[in-house]
Coordinates of C-alpha atoms in Angstrom, one line a residue:
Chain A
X91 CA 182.4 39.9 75.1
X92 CA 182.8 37.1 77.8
X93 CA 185.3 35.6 79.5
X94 CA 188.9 36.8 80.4
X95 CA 187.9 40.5 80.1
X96 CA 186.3 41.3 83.1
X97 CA 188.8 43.4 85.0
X98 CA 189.3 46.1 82.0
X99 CA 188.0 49.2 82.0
X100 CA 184.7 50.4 80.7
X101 CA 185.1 50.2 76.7
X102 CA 184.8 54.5 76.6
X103 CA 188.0 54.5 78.3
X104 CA 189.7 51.6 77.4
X105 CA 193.3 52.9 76.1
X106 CA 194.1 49.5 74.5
X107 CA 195.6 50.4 71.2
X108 CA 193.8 48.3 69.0
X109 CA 190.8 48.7 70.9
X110 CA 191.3 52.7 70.7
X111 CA 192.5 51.8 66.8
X112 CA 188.8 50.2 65.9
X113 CA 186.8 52.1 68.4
X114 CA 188.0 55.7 66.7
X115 CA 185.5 57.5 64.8
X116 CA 185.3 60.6 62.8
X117 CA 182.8 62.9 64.8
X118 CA 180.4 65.2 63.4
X119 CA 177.2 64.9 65.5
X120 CA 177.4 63.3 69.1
X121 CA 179.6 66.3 70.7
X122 CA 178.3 67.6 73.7
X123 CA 180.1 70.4 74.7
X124 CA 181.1 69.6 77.6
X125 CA 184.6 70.9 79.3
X126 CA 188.0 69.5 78.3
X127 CA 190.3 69.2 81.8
X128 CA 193.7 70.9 81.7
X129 CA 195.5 67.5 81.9
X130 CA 193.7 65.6 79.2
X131 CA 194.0 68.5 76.4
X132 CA 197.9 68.2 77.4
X133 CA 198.1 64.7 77.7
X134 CA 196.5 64.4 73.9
X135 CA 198.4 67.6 72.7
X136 CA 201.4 65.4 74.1
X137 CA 200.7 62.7 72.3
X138 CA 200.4 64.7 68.9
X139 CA 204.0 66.3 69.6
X140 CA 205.5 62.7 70.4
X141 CA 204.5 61.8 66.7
X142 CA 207.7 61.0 64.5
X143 CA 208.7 63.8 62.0
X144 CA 210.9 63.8 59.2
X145 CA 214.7 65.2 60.4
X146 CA 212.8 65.4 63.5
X147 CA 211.5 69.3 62.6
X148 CA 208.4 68.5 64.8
X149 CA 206.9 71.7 61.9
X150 CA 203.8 71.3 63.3
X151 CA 201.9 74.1 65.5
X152 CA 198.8 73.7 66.9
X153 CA 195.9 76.8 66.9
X154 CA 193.6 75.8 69.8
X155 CA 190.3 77.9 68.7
X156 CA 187.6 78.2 71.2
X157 CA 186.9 82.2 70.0
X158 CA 182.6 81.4 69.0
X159 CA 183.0 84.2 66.9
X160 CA 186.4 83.0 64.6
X161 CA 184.1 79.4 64.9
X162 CA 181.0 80.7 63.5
X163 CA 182.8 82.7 60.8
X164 CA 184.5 78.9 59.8
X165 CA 181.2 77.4 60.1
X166 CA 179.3 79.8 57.9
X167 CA 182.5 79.1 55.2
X168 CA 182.3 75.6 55.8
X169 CA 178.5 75.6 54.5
X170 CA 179.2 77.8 51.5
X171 CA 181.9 75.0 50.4
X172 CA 179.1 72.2 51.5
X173 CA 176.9 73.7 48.9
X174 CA 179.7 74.3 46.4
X175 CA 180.3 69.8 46.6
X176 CA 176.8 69.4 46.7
X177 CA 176.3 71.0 43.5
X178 CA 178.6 68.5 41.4
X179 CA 176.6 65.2 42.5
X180 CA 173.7 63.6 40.6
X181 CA 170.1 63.6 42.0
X182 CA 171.3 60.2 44.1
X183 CA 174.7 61.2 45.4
X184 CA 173.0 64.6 46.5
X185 CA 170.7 62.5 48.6
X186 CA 172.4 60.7 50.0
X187 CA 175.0 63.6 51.0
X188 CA 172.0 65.3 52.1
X189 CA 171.9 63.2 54.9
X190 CA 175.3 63.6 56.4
X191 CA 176.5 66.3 58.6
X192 CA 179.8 67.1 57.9
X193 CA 181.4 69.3 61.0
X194 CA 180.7 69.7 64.6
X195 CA 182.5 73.0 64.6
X196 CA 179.7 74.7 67.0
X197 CA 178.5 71.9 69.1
X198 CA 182.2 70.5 69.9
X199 CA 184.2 71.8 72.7
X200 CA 187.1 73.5 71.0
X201 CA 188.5 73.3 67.3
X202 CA 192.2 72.5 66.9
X203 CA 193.8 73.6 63.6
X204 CA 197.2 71.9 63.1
X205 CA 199.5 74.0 60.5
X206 CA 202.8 72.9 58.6
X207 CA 205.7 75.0 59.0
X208 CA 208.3 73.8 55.8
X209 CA 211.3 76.2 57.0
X210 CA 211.4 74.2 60.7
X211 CA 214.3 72.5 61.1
X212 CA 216.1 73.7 58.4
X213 CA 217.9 75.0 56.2
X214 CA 218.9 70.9 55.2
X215 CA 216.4 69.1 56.9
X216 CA 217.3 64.8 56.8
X217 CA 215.0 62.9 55.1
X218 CA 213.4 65.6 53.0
X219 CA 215.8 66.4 49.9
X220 CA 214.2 63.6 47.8
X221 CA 210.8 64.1 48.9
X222 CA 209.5 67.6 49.1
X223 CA 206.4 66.6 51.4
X224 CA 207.9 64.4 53.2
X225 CA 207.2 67.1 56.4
X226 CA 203.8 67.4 55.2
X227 CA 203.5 64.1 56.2
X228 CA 204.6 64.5 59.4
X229 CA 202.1 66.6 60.5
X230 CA 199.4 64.1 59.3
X231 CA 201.4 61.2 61.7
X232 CA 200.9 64.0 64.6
X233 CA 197.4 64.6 63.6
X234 CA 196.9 60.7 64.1
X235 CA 198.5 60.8 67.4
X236 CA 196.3 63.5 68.4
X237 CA 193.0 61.1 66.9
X238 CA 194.1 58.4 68.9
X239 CA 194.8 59.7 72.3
X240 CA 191.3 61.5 72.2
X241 CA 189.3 58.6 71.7
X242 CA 191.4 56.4 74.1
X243 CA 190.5 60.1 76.8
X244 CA 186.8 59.5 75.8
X245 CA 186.6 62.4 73.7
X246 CA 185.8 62.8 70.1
X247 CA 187.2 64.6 67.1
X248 CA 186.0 65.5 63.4
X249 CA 188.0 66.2 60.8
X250 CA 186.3 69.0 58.8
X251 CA 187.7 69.2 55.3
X252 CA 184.9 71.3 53.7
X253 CA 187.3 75.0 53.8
X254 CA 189.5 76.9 51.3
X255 CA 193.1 77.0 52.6
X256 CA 193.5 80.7 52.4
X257 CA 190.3 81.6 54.2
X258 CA 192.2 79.9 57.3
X259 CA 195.4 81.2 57.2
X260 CA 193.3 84.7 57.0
X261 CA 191.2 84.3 59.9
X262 CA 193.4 83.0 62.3
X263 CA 196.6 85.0 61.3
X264 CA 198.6 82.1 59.9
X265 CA 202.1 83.5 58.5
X266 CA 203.0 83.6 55.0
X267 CA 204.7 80.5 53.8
X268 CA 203.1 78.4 56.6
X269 CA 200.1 75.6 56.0
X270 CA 196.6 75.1 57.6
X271 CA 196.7 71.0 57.2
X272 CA 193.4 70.6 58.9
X273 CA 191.0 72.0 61.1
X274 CA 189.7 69.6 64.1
X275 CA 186.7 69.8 65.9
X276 CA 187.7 68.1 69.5
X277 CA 185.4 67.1 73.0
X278 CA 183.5 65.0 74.7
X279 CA 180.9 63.1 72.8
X280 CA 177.5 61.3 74.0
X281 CA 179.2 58.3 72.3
X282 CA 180.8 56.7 69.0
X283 CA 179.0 55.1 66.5
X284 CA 180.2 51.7 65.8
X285 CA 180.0 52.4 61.9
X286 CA 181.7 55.2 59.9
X287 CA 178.5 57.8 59.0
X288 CA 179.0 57.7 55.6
X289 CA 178.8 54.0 56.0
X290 CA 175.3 54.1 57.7
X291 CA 174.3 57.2 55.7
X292 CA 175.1 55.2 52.3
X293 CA 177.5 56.9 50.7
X294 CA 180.4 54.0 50.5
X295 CA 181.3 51.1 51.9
X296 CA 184.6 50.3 53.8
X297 CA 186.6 47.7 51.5
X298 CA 188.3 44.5 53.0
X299 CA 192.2 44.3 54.0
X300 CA 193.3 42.1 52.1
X301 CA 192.0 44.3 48.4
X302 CA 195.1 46.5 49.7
X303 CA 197.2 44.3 50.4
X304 CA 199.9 43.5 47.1
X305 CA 203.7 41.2 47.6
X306 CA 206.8 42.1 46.3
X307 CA 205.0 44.0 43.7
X308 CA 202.3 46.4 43.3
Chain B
X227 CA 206.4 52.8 88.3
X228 CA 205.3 50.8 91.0
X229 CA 201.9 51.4 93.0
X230 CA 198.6 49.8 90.8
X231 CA 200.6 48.8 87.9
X232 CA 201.7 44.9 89.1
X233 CA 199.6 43.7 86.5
X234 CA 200.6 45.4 83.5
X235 CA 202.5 43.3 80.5
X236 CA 205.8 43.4 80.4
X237 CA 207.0 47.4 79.1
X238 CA 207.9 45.6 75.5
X239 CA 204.9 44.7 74.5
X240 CA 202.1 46.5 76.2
X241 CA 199.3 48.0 74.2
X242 CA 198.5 50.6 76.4
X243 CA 198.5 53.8 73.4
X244 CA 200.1 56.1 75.6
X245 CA 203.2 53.8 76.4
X246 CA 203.4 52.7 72.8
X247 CA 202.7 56.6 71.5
X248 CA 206.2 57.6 73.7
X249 CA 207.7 54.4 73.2
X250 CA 207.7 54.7 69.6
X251 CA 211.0 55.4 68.1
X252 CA 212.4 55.3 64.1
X253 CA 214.4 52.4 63.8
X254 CA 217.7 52.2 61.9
X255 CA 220.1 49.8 63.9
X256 CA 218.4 47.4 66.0
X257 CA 216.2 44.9 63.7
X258 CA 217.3 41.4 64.1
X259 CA 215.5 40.2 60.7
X260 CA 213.5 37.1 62.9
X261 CA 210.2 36.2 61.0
X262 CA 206.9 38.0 62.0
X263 CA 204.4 35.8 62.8
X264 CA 201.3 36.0 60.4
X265 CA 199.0 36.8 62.9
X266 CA 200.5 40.1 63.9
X267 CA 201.2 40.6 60.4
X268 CA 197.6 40.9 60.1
X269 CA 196.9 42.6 63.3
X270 CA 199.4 45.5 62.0
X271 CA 198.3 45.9 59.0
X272 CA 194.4 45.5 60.0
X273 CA 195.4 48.9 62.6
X274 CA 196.9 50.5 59.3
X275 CA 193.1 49.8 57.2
X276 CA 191.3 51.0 59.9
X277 CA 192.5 54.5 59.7
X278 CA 190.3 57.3 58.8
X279 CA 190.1 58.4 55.6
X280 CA 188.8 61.5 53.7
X281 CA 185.2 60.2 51.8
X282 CA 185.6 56.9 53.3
X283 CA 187.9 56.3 50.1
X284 CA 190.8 54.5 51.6
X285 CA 192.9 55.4 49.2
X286 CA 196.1 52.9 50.4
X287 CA 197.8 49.8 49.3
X288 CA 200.6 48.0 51.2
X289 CA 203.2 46.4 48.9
X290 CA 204.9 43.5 51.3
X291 CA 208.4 43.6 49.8
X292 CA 210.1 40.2 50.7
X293 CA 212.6 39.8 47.8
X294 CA 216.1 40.0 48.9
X295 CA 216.8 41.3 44.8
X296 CA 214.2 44.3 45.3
X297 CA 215.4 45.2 48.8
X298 CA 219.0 44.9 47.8
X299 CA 218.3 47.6 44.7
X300 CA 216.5 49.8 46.9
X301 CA 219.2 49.8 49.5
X302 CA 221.9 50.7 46.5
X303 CA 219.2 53.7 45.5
X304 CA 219.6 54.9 49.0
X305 CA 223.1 54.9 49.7
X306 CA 223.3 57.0 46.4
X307 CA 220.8 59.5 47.9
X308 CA 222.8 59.8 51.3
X309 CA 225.5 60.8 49.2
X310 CA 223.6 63.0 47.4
X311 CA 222.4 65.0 50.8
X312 CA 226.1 64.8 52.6
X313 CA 227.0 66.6 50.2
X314 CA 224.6 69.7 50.4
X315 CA 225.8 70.0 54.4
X316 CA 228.8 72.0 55.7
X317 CA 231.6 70.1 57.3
X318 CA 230.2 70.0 61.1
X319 CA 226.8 68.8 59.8
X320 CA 228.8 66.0 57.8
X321 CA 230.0 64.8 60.7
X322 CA 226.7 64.6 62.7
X323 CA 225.0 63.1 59.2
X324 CA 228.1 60.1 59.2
X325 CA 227.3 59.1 62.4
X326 CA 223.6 58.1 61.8
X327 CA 222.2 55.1 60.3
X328 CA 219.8 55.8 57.8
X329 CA 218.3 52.9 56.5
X330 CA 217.5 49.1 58.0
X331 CA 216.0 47.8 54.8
X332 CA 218.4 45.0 54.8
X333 CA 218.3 44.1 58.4
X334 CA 214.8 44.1 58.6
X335 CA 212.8 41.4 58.4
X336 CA 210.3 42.6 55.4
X337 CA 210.0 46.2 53.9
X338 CA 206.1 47.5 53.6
X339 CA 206.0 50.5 50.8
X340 CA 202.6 52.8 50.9
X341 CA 201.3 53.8 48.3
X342 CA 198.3 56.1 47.5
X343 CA 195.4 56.1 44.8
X344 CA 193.8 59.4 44.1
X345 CA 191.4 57.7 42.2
X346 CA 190.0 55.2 44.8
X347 CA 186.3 56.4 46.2
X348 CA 185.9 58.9 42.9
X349 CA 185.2 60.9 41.3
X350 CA 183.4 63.1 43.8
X351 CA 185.9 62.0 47.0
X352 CA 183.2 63.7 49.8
X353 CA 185.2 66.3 51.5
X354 CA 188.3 66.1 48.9
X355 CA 187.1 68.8 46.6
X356 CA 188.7 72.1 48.2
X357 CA 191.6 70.2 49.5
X358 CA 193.8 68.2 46.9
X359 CA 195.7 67.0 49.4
X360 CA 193.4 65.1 51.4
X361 CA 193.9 61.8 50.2
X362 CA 197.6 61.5 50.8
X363 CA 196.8 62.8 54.3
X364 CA 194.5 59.7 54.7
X365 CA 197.5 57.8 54.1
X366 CA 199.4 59.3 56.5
X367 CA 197.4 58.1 58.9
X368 CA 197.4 54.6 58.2
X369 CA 200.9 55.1 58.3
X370 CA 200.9 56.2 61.9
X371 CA 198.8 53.6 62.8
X372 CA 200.9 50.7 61.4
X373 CA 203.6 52.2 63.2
X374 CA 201.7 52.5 66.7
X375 CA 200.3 48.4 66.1
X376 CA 204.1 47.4 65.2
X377 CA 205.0 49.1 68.2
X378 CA 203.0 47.5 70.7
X379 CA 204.1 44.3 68.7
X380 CA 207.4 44.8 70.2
X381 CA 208.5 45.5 66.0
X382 CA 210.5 48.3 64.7
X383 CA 209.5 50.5 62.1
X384 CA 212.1 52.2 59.9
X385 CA 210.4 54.9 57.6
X386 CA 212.9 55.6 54.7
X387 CA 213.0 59.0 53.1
X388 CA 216.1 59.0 51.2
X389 CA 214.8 57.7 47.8
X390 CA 213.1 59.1 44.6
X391 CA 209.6 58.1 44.1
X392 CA 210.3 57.3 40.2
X393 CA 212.9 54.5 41.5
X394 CA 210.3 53.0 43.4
X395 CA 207.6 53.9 41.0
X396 CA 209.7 51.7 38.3
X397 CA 211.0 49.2 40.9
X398 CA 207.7 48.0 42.3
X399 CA 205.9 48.4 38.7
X400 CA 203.6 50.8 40.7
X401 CA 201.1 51.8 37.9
X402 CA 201.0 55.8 36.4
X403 CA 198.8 57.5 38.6
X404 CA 199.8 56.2 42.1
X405 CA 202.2 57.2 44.0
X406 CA 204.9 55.5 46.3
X407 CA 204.4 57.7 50.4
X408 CA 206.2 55.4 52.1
X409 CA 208.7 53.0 52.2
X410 CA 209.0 51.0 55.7
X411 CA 211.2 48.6 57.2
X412 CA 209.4 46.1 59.3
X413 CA 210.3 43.6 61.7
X414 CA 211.1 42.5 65.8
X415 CA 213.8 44.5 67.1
X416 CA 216.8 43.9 69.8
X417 CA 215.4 46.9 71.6
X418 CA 213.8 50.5 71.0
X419 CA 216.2 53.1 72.2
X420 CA 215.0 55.7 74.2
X421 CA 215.9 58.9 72.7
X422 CA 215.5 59.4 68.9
X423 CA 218.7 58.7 66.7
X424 CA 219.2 62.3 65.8
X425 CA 219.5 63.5 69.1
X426 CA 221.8 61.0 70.1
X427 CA 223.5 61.7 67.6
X428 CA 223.7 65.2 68.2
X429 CA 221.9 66.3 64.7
X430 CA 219.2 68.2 65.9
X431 CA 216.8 68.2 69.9
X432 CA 213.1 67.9 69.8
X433 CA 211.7 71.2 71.1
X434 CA 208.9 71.2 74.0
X435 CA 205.3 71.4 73.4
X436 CA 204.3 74.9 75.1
X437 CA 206.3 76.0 71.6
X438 CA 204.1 74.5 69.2
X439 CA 200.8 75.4 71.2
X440 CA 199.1 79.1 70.2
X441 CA 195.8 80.3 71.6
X442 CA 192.6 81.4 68.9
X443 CA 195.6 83.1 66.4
X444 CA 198.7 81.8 65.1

């Protein structure tokens, strides 16, 4: 890139939207452990609680986890479940699975586990009469949020979705009635690949824009 | 602000996330209905496509509803469903419900509806097998970042909740097996107001962040 752009900022810190937008990544293996300052874990946390909601019941909580002993106990799960998928695919699918890590649980920084509380904001929450999970998907806009301000801080995060709801909600305590959405793994990262992995690993291809794309009607 | 700032864009349209993440409000009452060019068009939706998604499957379509007949239906089904909710809420609630604006389908310029496809990227969706819900959290987070890009567009977004997805289903002809997530208004905007609707409006305060924030347990 050439031109007008000198006077920006390096591209790892860059907190250009579209540029953060493009630039985001789903993070399994370039964490690097290193620390998260006190105002950049509140500065993204902020971000994640800014997020719109439905009624505006904000019912999202988020479980910082940096316990290595309620992380190991995930990460020993998380490969029971691995094995569990990997059993479904044929010989080809299971190789090229084979090749992709799927969670950074131990080498990232900290996990985050964001949880849906349905009674917040209630008893008649606005917005969500006609549409029970409607405040489900709330908590996926603050999750998104959250995505976006780490990579614009230079950090990365990895959505692991390899678990079993209830194995969550039992080892870190979460209340009857109340939902584990997803566990993030969240810190800084030797870098971001400019591809998706399970692009470059060969497991599917990102589609064009415009195949989504439909007027007036579907 | 004042100090090393000088050189930022005007506050309307910067793209800086973190202004556009706190900047971002639900719009009800301020779209003017002026054309968007096509060029942010595509910007916005390009933001939205380049979300993350669970397997890589992308699992989103974005119906561009232009048609002043299918808008004008849509905005009948609504009404109906606001009168559907006043009437669940005592008499004080009432009040606070009349005062808000709920929809800006006709005011806005174009309405975008989401829908999602649990069948795109199958049948083994990588990381989709203990969590059925993955793939309309995918959406989600296309949603958010539509929102963010319209945003720093200097657009509104309008994310209506009071409908019934077999309305929209039938409306849109949205084929069996997908389902309708969102339906937004789209377009430029007088101005974004600084505090959500609802609380000025006095139907409910957004509650700081230290309360959603535990430590290693629920």
């Amino acid at each position: 890139m050439t031109g007008g752009h000198e006077q920006r900022e390096p591209a790892l810190m860059s907190t250009d939207l579209y540029d953060v937008v493009h630039r985001r990544r789903d993070v399994r293996g370039q964490f690097n452990g290193a620390p998260i300052p006190a105002d950049v874990l509140d500065r993204v946390l902020g971000a994640a609680h800014a997020a719109p909601s439905v009624g505006l019941s904000q019912p999202w909580d988020f479980v910082l986890v940096r316990d290595p002993a309620l992380r190991g106990a995930f990460h020993d799960h998380v490969r029971t479940e691995r094995d569990t998928f990997a059993a479904t695919l044929d010989a080809d699918r299971a190789a090229a699975f084979a090749r992709i890590k799927i969670d950074g649980v131990l080498e990232s920084t900290l996990s985050v586990v964001v949880t849906y509380d349905p009674g917040r904001g209630g008893p008649a929450v606005l917005g969500r009469h006609a549409i029970a999970d409607a405040g489900l998907y709330s908590v996926c806009l603050a999750i998104q949020n959250l995505w976006l301000a780490a990579t614009a801080e230079g950090l990365g995060v990895g959505w692991v979705s390899f678990y079993r709801e209830p194995f969550v909600r039992e080892l870190l305590g979460v209340p009857a009635g109340i939902r584990p959405v997803a566990w993030l793994c969240l810190g800084p990262v030797t870098h971001l690949e400019s591809v998706p992995d399970l692009e470059r690993h060969g497991w599917r291809r990102r589609a064009p824009l415009a195949d989504a794309v439909h007027h007036d009607r579907w």
